[in-house]
Tab-separated table of N, CA and C in Angstrom:
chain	number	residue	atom	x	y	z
A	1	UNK	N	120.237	26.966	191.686
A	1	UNK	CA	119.259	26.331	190.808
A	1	UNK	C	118.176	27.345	190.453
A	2	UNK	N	117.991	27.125	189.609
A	2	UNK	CA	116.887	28.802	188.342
A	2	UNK	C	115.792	27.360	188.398
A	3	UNK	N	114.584	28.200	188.923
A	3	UNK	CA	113.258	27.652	189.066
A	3	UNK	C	112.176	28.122	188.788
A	4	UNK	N	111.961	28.256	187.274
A	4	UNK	CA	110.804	28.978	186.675
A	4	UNK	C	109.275	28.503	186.572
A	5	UNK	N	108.639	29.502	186.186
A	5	UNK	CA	106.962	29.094	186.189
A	5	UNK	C	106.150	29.461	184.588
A	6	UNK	N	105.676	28.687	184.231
A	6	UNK	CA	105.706	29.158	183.187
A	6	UNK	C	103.709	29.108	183.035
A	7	UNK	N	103.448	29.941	183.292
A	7	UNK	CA	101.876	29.576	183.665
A	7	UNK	C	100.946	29.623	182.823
A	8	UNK	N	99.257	29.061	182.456
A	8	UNK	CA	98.476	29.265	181.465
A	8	UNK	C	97.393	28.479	181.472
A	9	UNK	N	96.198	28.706	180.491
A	9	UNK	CA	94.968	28.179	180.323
A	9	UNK	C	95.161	26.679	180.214
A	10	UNK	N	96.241	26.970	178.807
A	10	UNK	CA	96.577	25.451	178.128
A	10	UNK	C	95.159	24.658	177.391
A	11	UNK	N	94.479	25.541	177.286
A	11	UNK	CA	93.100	24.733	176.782
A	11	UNK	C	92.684	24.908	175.713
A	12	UNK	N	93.240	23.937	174.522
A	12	UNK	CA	94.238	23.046	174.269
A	12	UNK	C	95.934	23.361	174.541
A	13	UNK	N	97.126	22.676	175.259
A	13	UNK	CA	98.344	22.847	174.596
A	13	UNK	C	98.648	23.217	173.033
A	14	UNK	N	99.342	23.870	172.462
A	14	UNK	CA	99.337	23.985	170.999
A	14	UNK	C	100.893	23.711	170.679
A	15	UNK	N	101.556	24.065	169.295
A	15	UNK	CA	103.104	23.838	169.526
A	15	UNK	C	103.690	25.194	169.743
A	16	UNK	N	102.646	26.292	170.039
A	16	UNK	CA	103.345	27.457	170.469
A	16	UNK	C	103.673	27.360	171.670
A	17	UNK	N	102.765	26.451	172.652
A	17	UNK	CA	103.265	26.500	173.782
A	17	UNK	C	104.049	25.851	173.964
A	18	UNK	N	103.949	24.601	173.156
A	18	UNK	CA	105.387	23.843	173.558
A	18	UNK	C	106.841	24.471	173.017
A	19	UNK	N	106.841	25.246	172.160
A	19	UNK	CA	108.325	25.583	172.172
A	19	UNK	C	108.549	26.673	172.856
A	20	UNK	N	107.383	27.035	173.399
A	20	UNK	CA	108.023	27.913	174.911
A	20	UNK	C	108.479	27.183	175.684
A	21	UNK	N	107.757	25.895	175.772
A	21	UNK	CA	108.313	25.362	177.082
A	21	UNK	C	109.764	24.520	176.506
A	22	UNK	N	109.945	24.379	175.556
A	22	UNK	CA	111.262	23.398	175.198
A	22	UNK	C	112.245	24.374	175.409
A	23	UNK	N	112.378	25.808	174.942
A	23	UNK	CA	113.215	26.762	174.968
A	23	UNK	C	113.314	27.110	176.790
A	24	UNK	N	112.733	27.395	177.440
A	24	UNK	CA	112.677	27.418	178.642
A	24	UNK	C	113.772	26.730	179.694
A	25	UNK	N	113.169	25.163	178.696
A	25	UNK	CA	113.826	23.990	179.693
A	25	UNK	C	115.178	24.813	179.505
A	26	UNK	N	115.808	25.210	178.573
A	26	UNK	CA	117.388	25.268	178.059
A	26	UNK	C	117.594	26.396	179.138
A	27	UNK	N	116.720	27.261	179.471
A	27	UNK	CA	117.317	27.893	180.472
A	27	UNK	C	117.187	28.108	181.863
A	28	UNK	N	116.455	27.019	182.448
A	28	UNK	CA	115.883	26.714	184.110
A	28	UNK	C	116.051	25.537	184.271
A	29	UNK	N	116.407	25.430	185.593
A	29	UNK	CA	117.122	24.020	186.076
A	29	UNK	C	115.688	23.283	186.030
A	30	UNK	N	114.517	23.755	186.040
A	30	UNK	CA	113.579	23.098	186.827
A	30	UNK	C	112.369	24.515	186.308
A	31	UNK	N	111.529	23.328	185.167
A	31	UNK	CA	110.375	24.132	184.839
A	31	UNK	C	109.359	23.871	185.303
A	32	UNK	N	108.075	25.038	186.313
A	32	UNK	CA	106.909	24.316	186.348
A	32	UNK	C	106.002	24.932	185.419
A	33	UNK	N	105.327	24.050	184.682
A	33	UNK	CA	104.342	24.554	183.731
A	33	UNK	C	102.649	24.446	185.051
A	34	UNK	N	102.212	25.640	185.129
A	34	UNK	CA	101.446	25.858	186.269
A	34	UNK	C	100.325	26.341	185.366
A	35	UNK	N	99.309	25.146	185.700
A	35	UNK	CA	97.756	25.137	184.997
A	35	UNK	C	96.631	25.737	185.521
A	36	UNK	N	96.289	26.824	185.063
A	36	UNK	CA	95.602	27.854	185.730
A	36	UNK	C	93.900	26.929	185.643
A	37	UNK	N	93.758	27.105	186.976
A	37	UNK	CA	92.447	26.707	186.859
A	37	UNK	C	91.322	27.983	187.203
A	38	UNK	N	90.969	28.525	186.268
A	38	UNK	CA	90.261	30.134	186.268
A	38	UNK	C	88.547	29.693	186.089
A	39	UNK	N	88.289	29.901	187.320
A	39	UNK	CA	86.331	30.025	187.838
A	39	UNK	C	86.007	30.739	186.665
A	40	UNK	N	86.211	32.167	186.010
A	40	UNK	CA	85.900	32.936	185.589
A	40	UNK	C	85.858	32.395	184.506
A	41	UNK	N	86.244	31.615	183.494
A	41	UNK	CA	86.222	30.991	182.044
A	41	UNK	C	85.981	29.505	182.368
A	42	UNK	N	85.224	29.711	181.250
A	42	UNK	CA	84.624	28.287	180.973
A	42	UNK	C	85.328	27.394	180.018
A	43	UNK	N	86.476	26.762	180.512
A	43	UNK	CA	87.307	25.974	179.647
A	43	UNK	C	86.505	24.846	178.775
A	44	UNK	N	87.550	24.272	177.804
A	44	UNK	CA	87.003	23.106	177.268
A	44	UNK	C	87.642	22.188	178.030
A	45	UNK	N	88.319	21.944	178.607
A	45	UNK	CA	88.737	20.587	179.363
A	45	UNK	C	89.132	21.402	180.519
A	46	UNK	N	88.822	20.253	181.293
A	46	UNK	CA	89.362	19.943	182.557
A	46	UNK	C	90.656	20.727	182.750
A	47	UNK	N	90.690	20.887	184.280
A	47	UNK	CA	92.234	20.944	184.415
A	47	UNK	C	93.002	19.937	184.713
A	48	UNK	N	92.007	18.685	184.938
A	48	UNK	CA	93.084	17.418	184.851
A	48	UNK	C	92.828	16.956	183.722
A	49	UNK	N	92.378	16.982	182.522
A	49	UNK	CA	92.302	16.832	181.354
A	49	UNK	C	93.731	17.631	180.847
A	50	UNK	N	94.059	18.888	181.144
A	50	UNK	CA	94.960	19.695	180.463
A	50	UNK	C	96.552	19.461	181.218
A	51	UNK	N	96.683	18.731	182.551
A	51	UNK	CA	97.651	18.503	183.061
A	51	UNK	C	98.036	17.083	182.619
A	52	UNK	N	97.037	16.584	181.962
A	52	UNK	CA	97.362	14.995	181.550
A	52	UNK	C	97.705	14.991	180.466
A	53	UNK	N	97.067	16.120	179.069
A	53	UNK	CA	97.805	16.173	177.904
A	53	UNK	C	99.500	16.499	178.192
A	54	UNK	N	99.772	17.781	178.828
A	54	UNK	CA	100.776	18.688	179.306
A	54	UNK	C	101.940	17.218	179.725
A	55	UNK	N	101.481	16.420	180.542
A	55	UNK	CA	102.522	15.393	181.047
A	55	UNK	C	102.486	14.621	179.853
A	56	UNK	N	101.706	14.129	178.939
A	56	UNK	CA	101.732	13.407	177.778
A	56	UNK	C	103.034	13.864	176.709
A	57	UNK	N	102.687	15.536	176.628
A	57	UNK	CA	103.635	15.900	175.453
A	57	UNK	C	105.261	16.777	175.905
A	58	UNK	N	105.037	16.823	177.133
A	58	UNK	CA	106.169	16.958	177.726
A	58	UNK	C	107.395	15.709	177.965
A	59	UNK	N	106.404	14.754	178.116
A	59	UNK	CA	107.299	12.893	178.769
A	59	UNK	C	108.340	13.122	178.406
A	60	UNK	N	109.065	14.033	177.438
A	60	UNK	CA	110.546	13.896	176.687
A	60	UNK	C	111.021	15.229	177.541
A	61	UNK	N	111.026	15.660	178.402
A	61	UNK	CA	111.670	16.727	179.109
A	61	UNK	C	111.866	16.667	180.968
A	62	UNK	N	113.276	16.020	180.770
A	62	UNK	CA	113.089	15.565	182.564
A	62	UNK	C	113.521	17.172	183.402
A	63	UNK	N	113.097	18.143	183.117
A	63	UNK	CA	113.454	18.581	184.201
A	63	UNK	C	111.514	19.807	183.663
A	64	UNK	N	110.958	19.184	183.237
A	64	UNK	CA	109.735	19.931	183.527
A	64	UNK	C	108.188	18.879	184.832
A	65	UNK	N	107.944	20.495	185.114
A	65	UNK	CA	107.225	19.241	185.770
A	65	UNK	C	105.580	20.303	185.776
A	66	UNK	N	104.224	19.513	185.504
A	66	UNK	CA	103.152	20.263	185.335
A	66	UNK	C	102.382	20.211	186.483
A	67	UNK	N	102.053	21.262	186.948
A	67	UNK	CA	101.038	21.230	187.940
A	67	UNK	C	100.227	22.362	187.937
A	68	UNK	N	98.865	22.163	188.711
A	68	UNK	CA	97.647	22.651	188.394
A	68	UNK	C	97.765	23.937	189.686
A	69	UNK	N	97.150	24.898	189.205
A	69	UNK	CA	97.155	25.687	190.090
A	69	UNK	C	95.820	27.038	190.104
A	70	UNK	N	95.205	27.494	191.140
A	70	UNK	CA	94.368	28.485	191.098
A	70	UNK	C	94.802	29.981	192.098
A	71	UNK	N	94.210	30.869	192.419
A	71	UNK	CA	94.640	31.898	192.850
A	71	UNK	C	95.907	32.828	192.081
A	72	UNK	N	96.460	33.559	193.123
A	72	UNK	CA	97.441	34.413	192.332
A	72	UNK	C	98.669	33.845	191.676
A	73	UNK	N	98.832	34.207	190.647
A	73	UNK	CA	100.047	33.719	190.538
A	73	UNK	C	101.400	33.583	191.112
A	74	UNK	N	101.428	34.719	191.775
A	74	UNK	CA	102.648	35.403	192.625
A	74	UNK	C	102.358	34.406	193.836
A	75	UNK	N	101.237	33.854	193.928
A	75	UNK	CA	101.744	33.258	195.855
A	75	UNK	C	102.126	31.572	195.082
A	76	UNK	N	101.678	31.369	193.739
A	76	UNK	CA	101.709	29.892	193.523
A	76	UNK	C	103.431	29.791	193.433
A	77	UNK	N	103.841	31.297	193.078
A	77	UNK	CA	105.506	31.222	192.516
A	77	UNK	C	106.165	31.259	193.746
A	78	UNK	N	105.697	31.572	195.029
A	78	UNK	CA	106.037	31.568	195.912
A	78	UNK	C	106.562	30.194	196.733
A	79	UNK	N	105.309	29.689	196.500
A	79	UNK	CA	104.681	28.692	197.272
A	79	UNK	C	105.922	27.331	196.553
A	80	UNK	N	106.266	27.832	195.408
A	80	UNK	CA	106.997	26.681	194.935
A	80	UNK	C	108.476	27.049	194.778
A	81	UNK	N	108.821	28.082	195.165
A	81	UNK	CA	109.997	29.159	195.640
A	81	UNK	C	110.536	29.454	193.843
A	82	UNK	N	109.757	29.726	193.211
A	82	UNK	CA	109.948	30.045	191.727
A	82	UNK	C	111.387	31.243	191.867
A	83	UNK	N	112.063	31.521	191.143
A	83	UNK	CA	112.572	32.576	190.666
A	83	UNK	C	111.905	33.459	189.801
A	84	UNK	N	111.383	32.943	188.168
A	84	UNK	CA	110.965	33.726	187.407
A	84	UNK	C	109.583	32.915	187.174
A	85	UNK	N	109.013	34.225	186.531
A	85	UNK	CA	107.604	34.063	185.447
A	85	UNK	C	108.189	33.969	184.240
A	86	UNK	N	108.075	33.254	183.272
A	86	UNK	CA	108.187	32.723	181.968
A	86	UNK	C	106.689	33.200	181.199
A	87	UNK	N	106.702	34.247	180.494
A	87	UNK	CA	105.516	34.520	179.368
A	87	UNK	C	105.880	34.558	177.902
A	88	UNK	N	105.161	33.926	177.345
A	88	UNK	CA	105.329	34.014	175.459
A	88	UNK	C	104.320	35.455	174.976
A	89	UNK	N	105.131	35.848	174.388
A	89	UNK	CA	104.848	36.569	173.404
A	89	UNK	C	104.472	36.327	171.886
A	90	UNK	N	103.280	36.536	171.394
A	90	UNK	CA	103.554	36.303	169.705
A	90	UNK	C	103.315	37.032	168.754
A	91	UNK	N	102.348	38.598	169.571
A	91	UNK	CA	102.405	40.039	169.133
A	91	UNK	C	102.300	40.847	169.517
A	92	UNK	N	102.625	41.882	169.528
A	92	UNK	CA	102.639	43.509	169.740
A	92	UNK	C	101.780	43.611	171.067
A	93	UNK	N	100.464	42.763	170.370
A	93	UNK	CA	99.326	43.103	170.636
A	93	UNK	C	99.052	42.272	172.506
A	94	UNK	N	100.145	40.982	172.429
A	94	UNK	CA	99.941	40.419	173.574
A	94	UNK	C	100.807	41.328	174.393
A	95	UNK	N	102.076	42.010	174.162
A	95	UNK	CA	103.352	42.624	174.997
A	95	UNK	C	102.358	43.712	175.932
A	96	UNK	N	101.345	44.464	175.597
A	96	UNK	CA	100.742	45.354	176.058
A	96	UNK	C	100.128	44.679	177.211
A	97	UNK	N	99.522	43.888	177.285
A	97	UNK	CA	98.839	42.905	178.535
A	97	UNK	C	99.967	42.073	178.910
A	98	UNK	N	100.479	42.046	178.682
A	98	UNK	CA	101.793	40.979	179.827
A	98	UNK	C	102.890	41.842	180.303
A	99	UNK	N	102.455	42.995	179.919
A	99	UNK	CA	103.944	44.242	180.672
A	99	UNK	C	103.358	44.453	182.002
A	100	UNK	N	101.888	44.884	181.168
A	100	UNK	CA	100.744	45.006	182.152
A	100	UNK	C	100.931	44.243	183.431
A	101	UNK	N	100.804	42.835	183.479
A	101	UNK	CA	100.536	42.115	184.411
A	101	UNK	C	102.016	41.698	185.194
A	102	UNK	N	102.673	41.473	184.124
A	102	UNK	CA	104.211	41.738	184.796
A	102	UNK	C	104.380	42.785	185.845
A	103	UNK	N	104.511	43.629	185.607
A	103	UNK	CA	104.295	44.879	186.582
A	103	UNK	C	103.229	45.036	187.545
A	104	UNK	N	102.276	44.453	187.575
A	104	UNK	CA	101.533	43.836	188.382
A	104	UNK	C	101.794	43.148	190.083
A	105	UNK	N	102.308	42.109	188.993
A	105	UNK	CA	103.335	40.981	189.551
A	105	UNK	C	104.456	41.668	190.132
A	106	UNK	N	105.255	42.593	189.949
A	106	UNK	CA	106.256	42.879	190.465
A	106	UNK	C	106.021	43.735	191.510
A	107	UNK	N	104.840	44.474	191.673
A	107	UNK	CA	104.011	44.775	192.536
A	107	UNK	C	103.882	44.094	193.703
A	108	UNK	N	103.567	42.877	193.497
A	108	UNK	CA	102.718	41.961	194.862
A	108	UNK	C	103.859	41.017	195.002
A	109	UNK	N	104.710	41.070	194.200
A	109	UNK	CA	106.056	39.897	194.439
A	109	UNK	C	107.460	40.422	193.998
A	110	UNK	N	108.215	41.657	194.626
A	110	UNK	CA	109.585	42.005	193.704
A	110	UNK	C	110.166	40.930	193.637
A	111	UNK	N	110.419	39.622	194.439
A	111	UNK	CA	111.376	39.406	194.372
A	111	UNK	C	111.733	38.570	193.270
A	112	UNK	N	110.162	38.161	192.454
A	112	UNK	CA	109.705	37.375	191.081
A	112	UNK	C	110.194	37.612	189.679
A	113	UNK	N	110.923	37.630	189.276
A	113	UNK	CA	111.198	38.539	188.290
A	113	UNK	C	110.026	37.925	187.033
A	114	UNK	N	109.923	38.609	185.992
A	114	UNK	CA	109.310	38.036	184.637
A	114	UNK	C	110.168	38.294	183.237
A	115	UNK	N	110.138	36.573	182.623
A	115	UNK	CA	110.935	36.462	181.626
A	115	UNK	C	110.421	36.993	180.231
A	116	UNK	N	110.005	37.221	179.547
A	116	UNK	CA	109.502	37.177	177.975
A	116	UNK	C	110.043	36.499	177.247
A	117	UNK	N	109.435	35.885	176.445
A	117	UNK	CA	110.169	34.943	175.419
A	117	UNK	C	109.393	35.185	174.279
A	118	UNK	N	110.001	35.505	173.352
A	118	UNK	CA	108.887	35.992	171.686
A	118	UNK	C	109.192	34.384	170.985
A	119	UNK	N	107.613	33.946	170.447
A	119	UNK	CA	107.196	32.372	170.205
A	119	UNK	C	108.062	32.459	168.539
A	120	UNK	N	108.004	31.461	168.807
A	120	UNK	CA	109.180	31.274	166.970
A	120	UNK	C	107.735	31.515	165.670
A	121	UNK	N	108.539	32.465	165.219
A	121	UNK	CA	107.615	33.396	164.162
A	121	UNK	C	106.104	32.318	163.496
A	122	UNK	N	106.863	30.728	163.290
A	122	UNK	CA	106.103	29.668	163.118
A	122	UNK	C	104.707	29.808	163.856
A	123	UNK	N	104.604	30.249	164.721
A	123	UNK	CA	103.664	30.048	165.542
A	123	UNK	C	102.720	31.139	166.187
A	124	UNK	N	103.488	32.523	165.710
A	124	UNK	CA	103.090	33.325	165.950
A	124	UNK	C	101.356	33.881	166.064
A	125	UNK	N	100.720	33.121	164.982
A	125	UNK	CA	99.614	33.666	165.042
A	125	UNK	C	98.664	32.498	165.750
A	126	UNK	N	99.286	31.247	166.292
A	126	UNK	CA	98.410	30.296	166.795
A	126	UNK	C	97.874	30.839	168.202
A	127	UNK	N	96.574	30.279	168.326
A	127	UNK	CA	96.387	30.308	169.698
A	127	UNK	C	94.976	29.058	170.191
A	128	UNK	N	94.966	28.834	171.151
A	128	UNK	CA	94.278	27.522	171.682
A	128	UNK	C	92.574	27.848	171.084
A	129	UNK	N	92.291	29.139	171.494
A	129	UNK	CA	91.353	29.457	170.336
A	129	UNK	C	90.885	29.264	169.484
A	130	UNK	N	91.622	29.648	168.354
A	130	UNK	CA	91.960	29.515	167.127
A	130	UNK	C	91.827	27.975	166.936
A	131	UNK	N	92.526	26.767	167.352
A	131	UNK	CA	92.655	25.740	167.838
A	131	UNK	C	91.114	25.158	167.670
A	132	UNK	N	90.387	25.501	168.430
A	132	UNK	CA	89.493	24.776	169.202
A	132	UNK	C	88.230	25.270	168.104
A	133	UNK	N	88.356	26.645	167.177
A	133	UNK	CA	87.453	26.710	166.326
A	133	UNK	C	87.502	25.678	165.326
A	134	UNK	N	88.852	25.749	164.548
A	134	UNK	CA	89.468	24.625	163.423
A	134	UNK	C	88.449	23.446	163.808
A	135	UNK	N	88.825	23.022	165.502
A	135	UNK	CA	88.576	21.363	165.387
A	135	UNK	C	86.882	21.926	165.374
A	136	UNK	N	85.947	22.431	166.117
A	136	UNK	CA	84.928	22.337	165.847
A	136	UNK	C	84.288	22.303	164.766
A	137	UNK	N	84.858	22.960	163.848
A	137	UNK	CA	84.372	23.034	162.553
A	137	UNK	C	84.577	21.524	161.924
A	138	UNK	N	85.181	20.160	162.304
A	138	UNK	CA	86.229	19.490	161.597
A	138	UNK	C	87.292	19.698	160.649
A	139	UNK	N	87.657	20.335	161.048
A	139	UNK	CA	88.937	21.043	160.207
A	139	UNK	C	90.309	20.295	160.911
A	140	UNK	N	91.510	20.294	159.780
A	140	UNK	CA	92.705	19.673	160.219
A	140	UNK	C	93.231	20.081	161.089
A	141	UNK	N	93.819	19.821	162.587
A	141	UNK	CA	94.329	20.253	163.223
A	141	UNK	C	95.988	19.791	163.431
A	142	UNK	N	96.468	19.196	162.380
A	142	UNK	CA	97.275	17.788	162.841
A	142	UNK	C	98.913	19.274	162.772
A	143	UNK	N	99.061	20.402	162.216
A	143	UNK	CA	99.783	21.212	162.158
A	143	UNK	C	100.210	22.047	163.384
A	144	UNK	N	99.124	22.433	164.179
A	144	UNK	CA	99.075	22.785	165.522
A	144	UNK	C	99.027	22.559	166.927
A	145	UNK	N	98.688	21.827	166.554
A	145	UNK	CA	99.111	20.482	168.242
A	145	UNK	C	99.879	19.321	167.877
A	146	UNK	N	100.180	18.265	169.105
A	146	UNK	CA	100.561	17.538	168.795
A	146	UNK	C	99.812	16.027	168.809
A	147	UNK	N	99.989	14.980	168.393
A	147	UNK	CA	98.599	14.210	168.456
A	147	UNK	C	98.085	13.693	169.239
A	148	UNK	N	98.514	13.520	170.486
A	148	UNK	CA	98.141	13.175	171.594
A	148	UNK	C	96.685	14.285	171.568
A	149	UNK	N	97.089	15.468	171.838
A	149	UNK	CA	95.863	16.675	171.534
A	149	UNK	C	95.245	16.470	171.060
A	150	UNK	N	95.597	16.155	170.100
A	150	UNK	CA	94.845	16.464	168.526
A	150	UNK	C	93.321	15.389	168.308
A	151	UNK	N	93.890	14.256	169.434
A	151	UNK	CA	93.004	12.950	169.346
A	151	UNK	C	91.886	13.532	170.472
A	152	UNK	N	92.538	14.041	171.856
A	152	UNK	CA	91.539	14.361	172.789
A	152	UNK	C	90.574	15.480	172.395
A	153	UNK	N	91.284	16.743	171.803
A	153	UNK	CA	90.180	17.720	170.888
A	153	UNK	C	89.335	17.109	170.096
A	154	UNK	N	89.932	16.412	169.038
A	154	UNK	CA	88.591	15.592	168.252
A	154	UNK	C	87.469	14.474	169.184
A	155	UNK	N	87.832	14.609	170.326
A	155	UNK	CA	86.987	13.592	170.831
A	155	UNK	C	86.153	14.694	171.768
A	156	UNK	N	86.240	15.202	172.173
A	156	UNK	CA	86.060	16.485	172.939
A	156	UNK	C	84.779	17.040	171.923
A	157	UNK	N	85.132	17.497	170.570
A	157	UNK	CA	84.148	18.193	169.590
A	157	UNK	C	83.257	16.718	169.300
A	158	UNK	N	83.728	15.982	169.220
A	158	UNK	CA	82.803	14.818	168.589
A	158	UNK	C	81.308	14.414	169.949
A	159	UNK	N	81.873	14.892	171.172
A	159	UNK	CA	81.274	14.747	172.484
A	159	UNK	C	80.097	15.728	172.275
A	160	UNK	N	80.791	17.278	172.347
A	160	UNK	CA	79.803	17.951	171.886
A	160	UNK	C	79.059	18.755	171.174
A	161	UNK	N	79.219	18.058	170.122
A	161	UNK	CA	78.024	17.777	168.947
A	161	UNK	C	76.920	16.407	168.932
A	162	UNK	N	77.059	15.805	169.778
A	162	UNK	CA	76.272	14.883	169.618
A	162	UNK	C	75.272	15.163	171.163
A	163	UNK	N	75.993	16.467	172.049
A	163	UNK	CA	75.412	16.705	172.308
A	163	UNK	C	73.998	18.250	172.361
């Protein structure tokens, strides 16, 4: 059984991430999408905010399963006897920092391997970022997430601006 990790901010999910994770499923018996909960950044949601969208827009994939996680990555892949790291790619510009950290990783964990997966050209230039400016501004988001998201971001910006 192939038991991958597919790890990240997620703050917002977008559909780049989800067709990492749909493509994934096709090739791991058993996906964990592992929700980085990082001290160092100041997310917009929660990490149980982002594990509750994540189980929302996943519900159609029985062999993924989301859970929240902090520290290294390598002991969380451990800890859940992962085989691989699962990373998206969507330019040039990300491959340079994820070879990076891959190798990292292979460092503090050989026995981990790391997958790459380049995001379907569709999506290439999205990012949760990007995302989260659109909705602040009120701008359409209904192209880049899915609506489950799309409702909690607009409620999220509508929160604070009024505050």
């Amino acid at each position: 059984m192939l038991r991958a990790i597919y790890p990240g901010s997620f703050d917002p999910v977008t559909y780049g991430h989800l067709d990492i994770i749909e493509r994934s499923c096709k090739i791991a018996d058993e996906l964990i999408v592992g929700v980085l909960n990082n001290n160092a950044k100041m997310p917009l949601f929660s990490v149980e905010e982002r594990v509750k969208m994540l189980n929302e827009v996943t519900c159609h994939l029985p062999n993924v399963v989301i859970e929240p996680f902090d520290g290294l990555l390598v002991d969380f892949a451990r800890q859940r006897k992962a085989d691989c790291i699962i990373r998206g790619l969507r330019a040039i510009t990300d491959f340079e920092y994820e070879l990076q950290m891959a190798q990292t990783n292979h460092k503090l964990g050989a026995e981990i391997e790391t997958v790459f997966l380049t995001t379907n050209i569709e999506y290439s230039y999205l990012s949760s970022t990007t995302v989260k400016e659109i909705a602040a501004f009120g701008g359409d988001i209904t192209q880049f997430v899915p609506e489950a998201v799309r409702r909690e971001l607009n409620e999220k910006m509508k929160t604070k601006r009024r505050v």
